mmCIF file of C-alpha atoms and ligand atoms in Angstrom:
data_model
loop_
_atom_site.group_PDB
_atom_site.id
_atom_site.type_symbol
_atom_site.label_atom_id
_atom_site.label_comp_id
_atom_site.label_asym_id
_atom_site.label_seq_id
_atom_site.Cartn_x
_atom_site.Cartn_y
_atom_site.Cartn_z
ATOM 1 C CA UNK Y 1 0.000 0.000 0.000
ATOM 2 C CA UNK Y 2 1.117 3.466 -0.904
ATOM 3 C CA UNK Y 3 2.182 5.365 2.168
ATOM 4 C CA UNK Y 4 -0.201 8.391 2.298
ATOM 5 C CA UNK Y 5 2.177 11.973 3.430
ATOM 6 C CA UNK Y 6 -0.402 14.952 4.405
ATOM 7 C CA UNK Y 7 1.131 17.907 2.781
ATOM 8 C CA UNK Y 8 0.277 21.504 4.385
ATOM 9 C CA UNK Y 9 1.766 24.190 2.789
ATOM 10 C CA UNK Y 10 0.512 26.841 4.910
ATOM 11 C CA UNK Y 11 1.548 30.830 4.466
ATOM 12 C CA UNK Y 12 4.199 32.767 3.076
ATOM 13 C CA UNK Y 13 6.951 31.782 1.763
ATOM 14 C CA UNK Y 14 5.610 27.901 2.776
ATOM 15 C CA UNK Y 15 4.067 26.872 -0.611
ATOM 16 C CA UNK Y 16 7.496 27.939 -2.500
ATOM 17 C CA UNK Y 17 9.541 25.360 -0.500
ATOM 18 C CA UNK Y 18 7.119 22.363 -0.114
ATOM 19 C CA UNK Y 19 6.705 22.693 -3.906
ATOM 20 C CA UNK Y 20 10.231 21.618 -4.401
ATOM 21 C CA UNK Y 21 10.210 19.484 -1.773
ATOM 22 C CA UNK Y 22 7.266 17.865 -3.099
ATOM 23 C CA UNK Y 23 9.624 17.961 -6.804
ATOM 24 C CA UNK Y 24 12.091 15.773 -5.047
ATOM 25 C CA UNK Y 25 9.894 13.256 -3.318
ATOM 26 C CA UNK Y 26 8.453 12.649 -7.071
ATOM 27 C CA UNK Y 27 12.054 12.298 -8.374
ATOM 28 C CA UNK Y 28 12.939 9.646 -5.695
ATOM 29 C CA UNK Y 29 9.348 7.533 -6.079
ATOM 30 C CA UNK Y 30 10.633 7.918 -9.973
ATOM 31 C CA UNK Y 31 13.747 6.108 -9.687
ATOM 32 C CA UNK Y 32 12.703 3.317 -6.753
ATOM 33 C CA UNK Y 33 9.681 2.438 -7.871
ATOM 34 C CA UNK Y 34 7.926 3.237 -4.854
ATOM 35 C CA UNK Y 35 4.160 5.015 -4.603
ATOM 36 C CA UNK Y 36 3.345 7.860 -2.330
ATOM 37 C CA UNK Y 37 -0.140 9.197 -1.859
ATOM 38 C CA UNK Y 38 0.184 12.915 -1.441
ATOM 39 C CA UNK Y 39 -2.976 14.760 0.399
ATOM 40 C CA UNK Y 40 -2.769 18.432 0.216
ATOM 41 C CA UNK Y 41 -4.375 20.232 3.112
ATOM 42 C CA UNK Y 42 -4.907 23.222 5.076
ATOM 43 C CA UNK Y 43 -3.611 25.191 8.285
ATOM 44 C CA UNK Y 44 -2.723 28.327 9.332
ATOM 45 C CA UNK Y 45 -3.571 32.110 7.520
ATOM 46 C CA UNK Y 46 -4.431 29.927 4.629
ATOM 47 C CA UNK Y 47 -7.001 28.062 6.243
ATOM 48 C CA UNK Y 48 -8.141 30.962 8.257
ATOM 49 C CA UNK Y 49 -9.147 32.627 5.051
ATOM 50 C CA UNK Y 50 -10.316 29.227 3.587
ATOM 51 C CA UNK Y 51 -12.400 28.114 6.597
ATOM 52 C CA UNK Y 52 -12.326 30.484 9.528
ATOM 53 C CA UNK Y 53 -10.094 28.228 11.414
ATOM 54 C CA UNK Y 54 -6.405 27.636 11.658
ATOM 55 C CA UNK Y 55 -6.754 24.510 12.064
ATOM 56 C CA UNK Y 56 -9.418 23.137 10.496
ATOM 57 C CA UNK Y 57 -11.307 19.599 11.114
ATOM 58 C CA UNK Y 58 -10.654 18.046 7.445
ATOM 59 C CA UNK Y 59 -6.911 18.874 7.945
ATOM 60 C CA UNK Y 60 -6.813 16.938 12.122
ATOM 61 C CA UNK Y 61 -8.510 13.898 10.326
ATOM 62 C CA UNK Y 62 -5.950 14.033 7.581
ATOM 63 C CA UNK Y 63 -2.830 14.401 9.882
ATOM 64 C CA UNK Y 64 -4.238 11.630 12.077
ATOM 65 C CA UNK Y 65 -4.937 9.633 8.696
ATOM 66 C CA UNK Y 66 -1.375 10.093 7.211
ATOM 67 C CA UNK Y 67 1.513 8.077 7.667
ATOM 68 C CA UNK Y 68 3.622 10.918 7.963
ATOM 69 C CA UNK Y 69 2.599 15.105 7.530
ATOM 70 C CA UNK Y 70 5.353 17.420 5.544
ATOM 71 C CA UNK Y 71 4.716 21.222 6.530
ATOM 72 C CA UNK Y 72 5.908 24.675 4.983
ATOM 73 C CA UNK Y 73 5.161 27.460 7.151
ATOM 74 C CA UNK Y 74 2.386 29.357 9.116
ATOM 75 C CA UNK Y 75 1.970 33.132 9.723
ATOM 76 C CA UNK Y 76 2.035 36.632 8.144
ATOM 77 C CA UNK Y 77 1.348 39.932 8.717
ATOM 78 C CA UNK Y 78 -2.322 39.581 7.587
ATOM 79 C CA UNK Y 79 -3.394 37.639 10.437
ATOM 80 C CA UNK Y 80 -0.901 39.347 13.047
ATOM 81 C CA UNK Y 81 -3.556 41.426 15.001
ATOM 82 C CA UNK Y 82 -3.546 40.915 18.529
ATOM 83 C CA UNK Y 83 -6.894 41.001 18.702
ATOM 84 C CA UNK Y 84 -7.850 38.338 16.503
ATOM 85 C CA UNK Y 85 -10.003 35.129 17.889
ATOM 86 C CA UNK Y 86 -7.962 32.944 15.218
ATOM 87 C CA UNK Y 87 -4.052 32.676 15.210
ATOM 88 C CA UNK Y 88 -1.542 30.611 12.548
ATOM 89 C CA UNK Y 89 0.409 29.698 15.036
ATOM 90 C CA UNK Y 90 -2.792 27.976 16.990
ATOM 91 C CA UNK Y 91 -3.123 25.833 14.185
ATOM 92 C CA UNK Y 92 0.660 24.720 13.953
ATOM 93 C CA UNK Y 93 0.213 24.311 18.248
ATOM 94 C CA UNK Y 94 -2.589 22.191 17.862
ATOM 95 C CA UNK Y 95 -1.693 20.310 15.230
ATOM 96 C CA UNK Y 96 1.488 19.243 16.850
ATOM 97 C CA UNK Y 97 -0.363 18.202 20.143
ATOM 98 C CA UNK Y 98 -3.407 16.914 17.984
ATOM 99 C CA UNK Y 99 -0.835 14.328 16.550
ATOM 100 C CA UNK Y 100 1.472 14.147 19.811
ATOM 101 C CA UNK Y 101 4.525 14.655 18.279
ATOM 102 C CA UNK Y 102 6.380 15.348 21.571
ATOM 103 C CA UNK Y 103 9.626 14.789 20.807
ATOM 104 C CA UNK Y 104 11.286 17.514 17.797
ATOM 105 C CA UNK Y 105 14.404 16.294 16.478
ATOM 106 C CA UNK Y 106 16.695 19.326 14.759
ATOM 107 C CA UNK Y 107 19.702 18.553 13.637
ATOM 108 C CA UNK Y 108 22.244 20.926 13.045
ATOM 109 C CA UNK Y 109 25.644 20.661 11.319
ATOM 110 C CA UNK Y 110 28.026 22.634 9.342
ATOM 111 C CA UNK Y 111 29.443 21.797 6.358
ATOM 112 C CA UNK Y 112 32.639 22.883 4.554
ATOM 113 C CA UNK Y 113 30.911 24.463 1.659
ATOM 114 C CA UNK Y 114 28.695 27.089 4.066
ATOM 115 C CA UNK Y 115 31.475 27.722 6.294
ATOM 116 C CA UNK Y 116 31.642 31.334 4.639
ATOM 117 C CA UNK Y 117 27.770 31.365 5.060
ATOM 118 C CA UNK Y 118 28.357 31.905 8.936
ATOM 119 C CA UNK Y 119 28.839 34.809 10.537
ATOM 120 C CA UNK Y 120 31.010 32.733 13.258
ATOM 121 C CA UNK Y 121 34.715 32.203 11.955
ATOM 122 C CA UNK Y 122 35.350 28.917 10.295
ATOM 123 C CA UNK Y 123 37.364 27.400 12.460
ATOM 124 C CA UNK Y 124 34.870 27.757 15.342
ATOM 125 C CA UNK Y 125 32.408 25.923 13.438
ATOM 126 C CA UNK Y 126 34.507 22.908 11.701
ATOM 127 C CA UNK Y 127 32.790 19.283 12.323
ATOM 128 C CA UNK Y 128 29.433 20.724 14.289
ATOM 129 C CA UNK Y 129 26.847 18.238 14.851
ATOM 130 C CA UNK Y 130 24.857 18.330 17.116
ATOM 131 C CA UNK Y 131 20.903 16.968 17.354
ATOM 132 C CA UNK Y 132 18.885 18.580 19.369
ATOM 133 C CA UNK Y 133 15.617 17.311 21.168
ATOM 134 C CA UNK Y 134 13.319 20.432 21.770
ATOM 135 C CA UNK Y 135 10.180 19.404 23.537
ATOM 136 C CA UNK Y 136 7.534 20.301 21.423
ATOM 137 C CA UNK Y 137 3.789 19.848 23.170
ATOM 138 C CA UNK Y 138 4.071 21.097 26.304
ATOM 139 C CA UNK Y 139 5.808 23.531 28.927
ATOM 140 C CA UNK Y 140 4.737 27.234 28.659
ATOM 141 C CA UNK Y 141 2.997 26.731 24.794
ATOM 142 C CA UNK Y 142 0.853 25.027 26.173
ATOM 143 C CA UNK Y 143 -0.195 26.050 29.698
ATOM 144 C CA UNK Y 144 -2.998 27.935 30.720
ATOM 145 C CA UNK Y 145 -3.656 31.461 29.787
ATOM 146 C CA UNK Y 146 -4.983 34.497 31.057
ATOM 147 C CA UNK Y 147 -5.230 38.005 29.914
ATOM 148 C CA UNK Y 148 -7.079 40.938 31.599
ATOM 149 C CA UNK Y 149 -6.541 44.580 30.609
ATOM 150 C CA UNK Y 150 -3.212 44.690 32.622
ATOM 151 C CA UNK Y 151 -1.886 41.978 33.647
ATOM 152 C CA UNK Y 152 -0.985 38.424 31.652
ATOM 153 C CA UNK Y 153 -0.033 34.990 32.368
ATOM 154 C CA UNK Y 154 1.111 31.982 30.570
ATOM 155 C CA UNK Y 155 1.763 28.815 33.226
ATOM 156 C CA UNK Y 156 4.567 27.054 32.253
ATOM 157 C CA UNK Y 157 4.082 23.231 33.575
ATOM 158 C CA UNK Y 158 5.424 20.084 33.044
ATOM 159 C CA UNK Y 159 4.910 16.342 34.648
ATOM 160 C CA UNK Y 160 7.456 13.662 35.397
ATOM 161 C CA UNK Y 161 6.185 11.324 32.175
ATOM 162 C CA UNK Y 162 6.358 14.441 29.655
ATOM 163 C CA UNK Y 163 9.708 14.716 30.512
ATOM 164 C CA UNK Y 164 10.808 11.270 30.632
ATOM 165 C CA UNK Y 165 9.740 10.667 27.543
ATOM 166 C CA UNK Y 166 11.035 13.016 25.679
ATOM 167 C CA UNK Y 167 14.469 12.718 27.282
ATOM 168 C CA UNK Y 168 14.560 8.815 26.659
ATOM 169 C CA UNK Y 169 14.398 9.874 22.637
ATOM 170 C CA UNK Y 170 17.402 12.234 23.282
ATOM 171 C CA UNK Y 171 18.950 8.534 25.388
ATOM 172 C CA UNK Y 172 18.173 6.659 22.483
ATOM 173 C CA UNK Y 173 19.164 8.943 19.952
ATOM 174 C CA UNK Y 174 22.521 9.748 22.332
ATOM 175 C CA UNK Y 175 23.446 5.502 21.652
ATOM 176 C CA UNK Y 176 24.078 5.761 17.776
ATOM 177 C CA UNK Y 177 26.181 9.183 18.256
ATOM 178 C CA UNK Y 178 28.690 10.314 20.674
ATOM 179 C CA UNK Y 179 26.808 9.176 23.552
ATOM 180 C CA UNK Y 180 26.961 12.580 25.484
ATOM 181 C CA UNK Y 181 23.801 14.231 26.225
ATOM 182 C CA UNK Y 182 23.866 17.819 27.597
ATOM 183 C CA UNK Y 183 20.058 18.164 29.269
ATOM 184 C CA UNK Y 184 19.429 22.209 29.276
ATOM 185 C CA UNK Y 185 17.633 23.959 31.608
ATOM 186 C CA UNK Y 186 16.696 27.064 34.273
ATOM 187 C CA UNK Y 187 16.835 25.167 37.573
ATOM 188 C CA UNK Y 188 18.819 27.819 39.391
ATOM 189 C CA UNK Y 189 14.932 29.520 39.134
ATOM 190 C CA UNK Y 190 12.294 27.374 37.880
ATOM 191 C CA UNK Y 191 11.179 24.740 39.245
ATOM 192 C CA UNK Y 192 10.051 22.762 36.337
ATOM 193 C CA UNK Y 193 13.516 22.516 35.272
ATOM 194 C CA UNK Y 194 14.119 21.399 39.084
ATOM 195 C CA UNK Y 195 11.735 18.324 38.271
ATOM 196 C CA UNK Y 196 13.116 18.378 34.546
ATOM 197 C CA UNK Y 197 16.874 17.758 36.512
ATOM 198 C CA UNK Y 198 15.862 15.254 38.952
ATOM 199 C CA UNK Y 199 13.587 12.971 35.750
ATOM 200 C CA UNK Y 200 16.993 12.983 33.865
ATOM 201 C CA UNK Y 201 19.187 12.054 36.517
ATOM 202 C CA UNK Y 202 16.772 8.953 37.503
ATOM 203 C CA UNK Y 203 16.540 8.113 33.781
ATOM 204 C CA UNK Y 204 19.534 8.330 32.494
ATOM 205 C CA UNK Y 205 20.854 6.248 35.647
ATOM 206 C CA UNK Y 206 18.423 3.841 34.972
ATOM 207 C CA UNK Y 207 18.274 3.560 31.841
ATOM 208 C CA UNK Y 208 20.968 5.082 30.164
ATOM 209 C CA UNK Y 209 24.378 4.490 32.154
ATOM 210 C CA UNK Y 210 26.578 4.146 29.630
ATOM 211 C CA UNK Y 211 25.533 7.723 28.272
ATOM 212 C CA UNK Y 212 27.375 10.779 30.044
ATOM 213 C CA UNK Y 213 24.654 13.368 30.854
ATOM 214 C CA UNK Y 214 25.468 16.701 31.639
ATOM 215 C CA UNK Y 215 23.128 19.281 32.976
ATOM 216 C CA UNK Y 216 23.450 23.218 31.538
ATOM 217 C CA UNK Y 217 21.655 26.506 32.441
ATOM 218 C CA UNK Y 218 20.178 27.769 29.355
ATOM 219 C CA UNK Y 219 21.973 31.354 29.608
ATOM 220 C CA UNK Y 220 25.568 29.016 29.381
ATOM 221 C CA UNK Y 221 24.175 27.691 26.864
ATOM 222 C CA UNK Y 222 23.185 30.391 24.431
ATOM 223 C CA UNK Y 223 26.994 31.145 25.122
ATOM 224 C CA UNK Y 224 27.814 27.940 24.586
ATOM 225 C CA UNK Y 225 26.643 27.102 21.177
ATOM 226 C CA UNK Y 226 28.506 30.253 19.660
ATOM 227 C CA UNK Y 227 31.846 29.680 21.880
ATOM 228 C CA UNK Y 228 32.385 25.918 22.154
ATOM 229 C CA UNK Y 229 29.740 24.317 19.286
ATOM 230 C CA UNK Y 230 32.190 21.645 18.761
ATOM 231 C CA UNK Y 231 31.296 19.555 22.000
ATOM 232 C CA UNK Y 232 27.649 19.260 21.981
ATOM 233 C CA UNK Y 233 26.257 15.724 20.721
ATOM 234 C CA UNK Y 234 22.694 15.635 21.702
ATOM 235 C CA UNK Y 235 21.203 18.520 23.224
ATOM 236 C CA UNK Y 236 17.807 18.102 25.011
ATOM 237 C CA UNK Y 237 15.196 21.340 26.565
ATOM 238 C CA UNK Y 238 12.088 21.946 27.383
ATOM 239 C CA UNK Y 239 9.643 23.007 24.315
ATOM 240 C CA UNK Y 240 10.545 27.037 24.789
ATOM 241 C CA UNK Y 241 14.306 27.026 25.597
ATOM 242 C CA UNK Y 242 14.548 24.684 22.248
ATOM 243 C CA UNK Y 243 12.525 27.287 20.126
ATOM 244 C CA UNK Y 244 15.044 30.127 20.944
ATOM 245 C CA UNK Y 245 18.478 27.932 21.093
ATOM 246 C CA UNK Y 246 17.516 26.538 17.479
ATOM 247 C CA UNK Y 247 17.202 29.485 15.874
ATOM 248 C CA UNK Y 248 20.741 30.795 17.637
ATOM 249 C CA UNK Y 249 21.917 27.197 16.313
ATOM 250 C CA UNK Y 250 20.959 27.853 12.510
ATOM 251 C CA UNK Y 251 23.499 30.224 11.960
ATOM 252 C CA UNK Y 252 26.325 27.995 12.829
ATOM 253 C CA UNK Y 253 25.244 25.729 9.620
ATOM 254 C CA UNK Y 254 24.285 29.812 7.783
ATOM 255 C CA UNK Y 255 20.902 29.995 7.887
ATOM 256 C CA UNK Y 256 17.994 29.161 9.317
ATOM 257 C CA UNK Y 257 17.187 28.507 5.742
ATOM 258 C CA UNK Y 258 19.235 25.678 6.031
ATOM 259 C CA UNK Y 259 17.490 23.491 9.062
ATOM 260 C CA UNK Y 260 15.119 20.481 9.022
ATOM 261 C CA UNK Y 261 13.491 19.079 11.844
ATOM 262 C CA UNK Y 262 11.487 15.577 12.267
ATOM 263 C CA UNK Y 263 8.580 16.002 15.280
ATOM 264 C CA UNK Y 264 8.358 12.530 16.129
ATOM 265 C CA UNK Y 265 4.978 10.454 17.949
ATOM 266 C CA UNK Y 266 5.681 7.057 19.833
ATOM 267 C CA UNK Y 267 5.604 5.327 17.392
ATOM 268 C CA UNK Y 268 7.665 7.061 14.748
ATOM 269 C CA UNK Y 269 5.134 8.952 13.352
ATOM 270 C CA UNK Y 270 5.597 12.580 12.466
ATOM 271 C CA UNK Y 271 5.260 15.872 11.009
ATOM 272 C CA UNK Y 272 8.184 17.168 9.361
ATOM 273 C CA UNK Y 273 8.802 21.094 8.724
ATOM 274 C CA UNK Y 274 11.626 23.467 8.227
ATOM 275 C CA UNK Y 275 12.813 25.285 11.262
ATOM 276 C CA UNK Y 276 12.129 28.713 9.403
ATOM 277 C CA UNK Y 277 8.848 30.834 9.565
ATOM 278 C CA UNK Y 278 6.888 32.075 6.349
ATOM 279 C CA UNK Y 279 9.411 34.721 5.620
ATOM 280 C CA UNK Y 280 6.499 36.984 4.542
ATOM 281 C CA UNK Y 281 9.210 39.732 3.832
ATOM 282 C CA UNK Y 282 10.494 37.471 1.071
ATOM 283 C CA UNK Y 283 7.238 36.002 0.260
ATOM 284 C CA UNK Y 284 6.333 35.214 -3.554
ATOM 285 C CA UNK Y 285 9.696 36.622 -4.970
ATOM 286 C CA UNK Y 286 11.157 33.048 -5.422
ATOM 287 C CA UNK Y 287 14.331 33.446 -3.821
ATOM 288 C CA UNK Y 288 13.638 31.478 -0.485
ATOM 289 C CA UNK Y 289 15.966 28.890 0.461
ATOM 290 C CA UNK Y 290 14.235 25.537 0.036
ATOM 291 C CA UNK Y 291 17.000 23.127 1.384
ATOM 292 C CA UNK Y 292 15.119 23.396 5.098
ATOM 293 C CA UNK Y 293 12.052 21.843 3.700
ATOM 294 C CA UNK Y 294 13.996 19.324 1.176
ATOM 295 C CA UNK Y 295 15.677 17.744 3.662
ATOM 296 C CA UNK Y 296 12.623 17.812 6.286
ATOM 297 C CA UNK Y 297 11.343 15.760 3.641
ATOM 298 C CA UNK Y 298 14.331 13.172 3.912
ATOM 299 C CA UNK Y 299 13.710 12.926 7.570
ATOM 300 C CA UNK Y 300 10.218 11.908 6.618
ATOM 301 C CA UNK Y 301 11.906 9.176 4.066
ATOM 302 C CA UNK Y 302 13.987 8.108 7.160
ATOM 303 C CA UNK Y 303 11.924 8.235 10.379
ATOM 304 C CA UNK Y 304 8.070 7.630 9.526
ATOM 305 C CA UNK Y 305 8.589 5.473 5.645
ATOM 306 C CA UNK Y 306 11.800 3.585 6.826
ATOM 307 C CA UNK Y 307 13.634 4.292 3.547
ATOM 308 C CA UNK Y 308 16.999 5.182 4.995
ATOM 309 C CA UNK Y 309 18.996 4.880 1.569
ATOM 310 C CA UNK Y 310 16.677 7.057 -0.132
ATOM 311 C CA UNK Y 311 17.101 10.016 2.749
ATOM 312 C CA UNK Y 312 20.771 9.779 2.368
ATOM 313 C CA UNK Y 313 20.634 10.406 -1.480
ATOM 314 C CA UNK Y 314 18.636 12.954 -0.809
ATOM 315 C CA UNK Y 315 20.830 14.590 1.780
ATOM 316 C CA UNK Y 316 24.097 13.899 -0.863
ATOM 317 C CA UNK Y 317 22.510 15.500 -3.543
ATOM 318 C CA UNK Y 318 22.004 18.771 -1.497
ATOM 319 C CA UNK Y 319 25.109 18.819 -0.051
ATOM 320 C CA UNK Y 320 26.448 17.991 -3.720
ATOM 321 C CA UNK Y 321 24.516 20.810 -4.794
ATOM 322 C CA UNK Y 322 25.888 23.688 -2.536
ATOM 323 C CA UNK Y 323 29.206 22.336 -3.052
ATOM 324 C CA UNK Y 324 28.731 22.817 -6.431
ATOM 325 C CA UNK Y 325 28.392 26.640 -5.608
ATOM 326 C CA UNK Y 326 24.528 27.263 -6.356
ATOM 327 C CA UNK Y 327 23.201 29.216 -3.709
ATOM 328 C CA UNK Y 328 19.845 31.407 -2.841
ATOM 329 C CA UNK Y 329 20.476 34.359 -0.957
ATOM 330 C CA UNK Y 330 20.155 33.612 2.366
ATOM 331 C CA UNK Y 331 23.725 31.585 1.983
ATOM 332 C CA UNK Y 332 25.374 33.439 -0.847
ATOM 333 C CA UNK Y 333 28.650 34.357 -0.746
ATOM 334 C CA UNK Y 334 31.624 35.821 -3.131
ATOM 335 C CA UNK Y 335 32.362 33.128 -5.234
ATOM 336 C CA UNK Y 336 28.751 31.426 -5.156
ATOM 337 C CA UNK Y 337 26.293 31.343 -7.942
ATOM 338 C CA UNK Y 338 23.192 33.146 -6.910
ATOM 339 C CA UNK Y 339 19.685 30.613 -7.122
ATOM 340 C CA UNK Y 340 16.336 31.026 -7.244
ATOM 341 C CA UNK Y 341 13.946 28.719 -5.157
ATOM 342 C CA UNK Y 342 12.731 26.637 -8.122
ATOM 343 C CA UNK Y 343 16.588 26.668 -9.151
ATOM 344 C CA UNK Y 344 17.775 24.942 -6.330
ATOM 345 C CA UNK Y 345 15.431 22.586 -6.817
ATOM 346 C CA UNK Y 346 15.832 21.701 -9.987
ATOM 347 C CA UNK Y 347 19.638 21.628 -8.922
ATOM 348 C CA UNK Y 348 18.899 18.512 -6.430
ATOM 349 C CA UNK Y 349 16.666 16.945 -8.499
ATOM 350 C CA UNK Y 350 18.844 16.827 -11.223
ATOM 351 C CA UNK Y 351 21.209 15.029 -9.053
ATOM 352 C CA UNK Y 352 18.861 12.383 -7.778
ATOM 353 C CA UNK Y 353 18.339 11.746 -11.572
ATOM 354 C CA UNK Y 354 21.893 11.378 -12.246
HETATM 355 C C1 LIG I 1 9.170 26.865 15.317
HETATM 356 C C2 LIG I 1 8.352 28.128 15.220
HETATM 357 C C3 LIG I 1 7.020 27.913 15.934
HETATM 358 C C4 LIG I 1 7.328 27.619 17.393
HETATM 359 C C5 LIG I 1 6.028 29.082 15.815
HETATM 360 C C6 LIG I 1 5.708 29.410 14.371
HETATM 361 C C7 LIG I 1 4.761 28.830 16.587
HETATM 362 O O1 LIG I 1 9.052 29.202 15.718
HETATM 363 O O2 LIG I 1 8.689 25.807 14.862
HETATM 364 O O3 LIG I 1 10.277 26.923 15.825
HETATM 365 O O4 LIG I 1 7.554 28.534 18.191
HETATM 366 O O5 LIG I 1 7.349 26.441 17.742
HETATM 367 MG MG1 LIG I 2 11.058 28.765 16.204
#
């Protein structure tokens, strides 16, 4: 049977990348024969002008249908007022805890051919890799709210089995790499990072004692990641602390452009979406980077369809691709030869037809 991939382009600059993502997934059924359903669906501003909702019921029964969900990009300008009963971003929140993809894997390394695309000197970046497990469907996203004319609240809370499980994928992960696990948190102030300390410690003790688990306030490290990149293997946080330290993380591989990221269920299945947002500033010129979204799409490939060989082509041929100097502007430099978003695609795809 033909695995069935929800595809939700959302806003901005969203629909640009998914469309070559969606180029190279047809290139690589092409060549191995394989069969995959795509169902096109809606979420954020684009289904809040389609439906009143950003996250409408015919796209949860989809997502909860699908084998696997590939994702552009939600918000804009359009639907930015504060005021508004309907966010983007709602729809992207619920969808991710409608599924209960807890556990958001984003890799990031660098690789010799962006090295000038970083604003850090090369030599502080050489060899990064480092995977980090952001917690993605609960903490202070998802706690209550309140809002009266002047004063706010958002709870931040978290219990013993969120925690546990999300820092037994970052265990798990942590066997097939280096097998060091830095576990970041606040816990010289909050106290869900005191439970968050005291869960990993039991865990990893437990289950885990081979690993070496180190604990880091997430003010080190922000530092950190810029200083000393070199030394992280698997990073694990809370859903928040993750959202900001990925984002620092992007530019050590040159752009946020650049990042994938897997958002993973029990049992392996997922949504898969470029770290970026919908770029409306760049919106519908053509010149976003699609490589996020491309290679989101091999993490699909890899995690939820089990075709591991067909990821790693997919991953060569983009690396093959900015080595061969084609860039879009987001990672241009000197000597580079300036791409277009539908350029770069046809770039990779012409290398998984080679
Ligand atoms: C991300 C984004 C989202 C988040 C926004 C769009 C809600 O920044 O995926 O990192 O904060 O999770
Ligand atoms: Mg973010």
């Amino acid at each position: 049977m033909a695995a069935l991939i929800g595809v939700l382009p959302g806003d901005g600059i969203g629909p640009e990348v998914i469309d070559q993502a969606l180029r190279v997934l047809d290139a690589i059924a092409r060549r191995s024969g394989r069969h995959f359903e795509l169902r096109q669906g809606l979420i954020g501003g684009a289904a809040i002008d389609a439906t009143g909702k950003a996250f409408p019921e015919d796209t949860r029964r989809l997502a909860l249908e699908a084998d696997a969900v590939l994702l552009g990009a939600v918000g804009g300008p359009k639907w930015s007022d504060p005021a508004a009963r309907e966010r983007p971003e709602q729809g992207l929140l619920d969808l991710r805890a409608a599924m209960g993809v807890y556990a958001n894997v984003r890799p990031v390394r660098t690789h010799p051919s962006l090295y000038d695309a970083s604003p850090l000197r090369p030599e502080r970046i050489r060899d990064v890799d480092i995977l980090v497990i952001r917690e993605l469907t609960g903490g202070i996203y998802f706690g209550a709210k309140q809002r009266d004319a002047d004063r706010a609240s958002d709870l931040c809370s978290y219990s013993r089995a969120e925690i546990e499980r999300v820092l037994r994928v970052a265990g798990v992960m942590a066997r097939g790499r280096r097998g060091r696990v830095t576990s970041v948190d606040k816990a010289n102030v909050l106290e869900t990072s005191r439970l968050w300390r005291s869960v990993a410690n039991e865990l990893f003790a437990r289950e885990f004692p081979e690993l070496q688990l180190e604990h880091m306030l997430v003010d080190a490290a922000a530092m950190h990641l810029l200083s000393r990149p070199r030394e992280f293997d698997v990073l694990v946080t809370e859903n928040m602390f993750g959202d900001i330290l990925t984002d620092e993380a992007s530019m050590l591989a040159g752009s946020m452009g650049m990042l994938p990221s897997a958002s993973l269920d029990e049992k392996g299945r997922g949504l898969y979406e470029p770290i970026h947002g919908s770029a409306p500033d760049i919106a519908g010129r053509g010149i976003a980077n699609p490589c996020g979204t491309i290679l989101s799409a091999a993490m699909l490939l890899r995690h939820s369809l089990g075709l591991e060989a067909e990821a790693a082509r997919i991953e060569n041929a983009v690396h093959e691709v900015l080595e061969s100097g084609l860039r879009t502007r987001d990672i241009a430099a000197a000597s580079s030869r300036e791409a277009t978003t539908v350029q770069m695609g046809d770039a990779v795809v012409a290398r998984l037809n080679a």
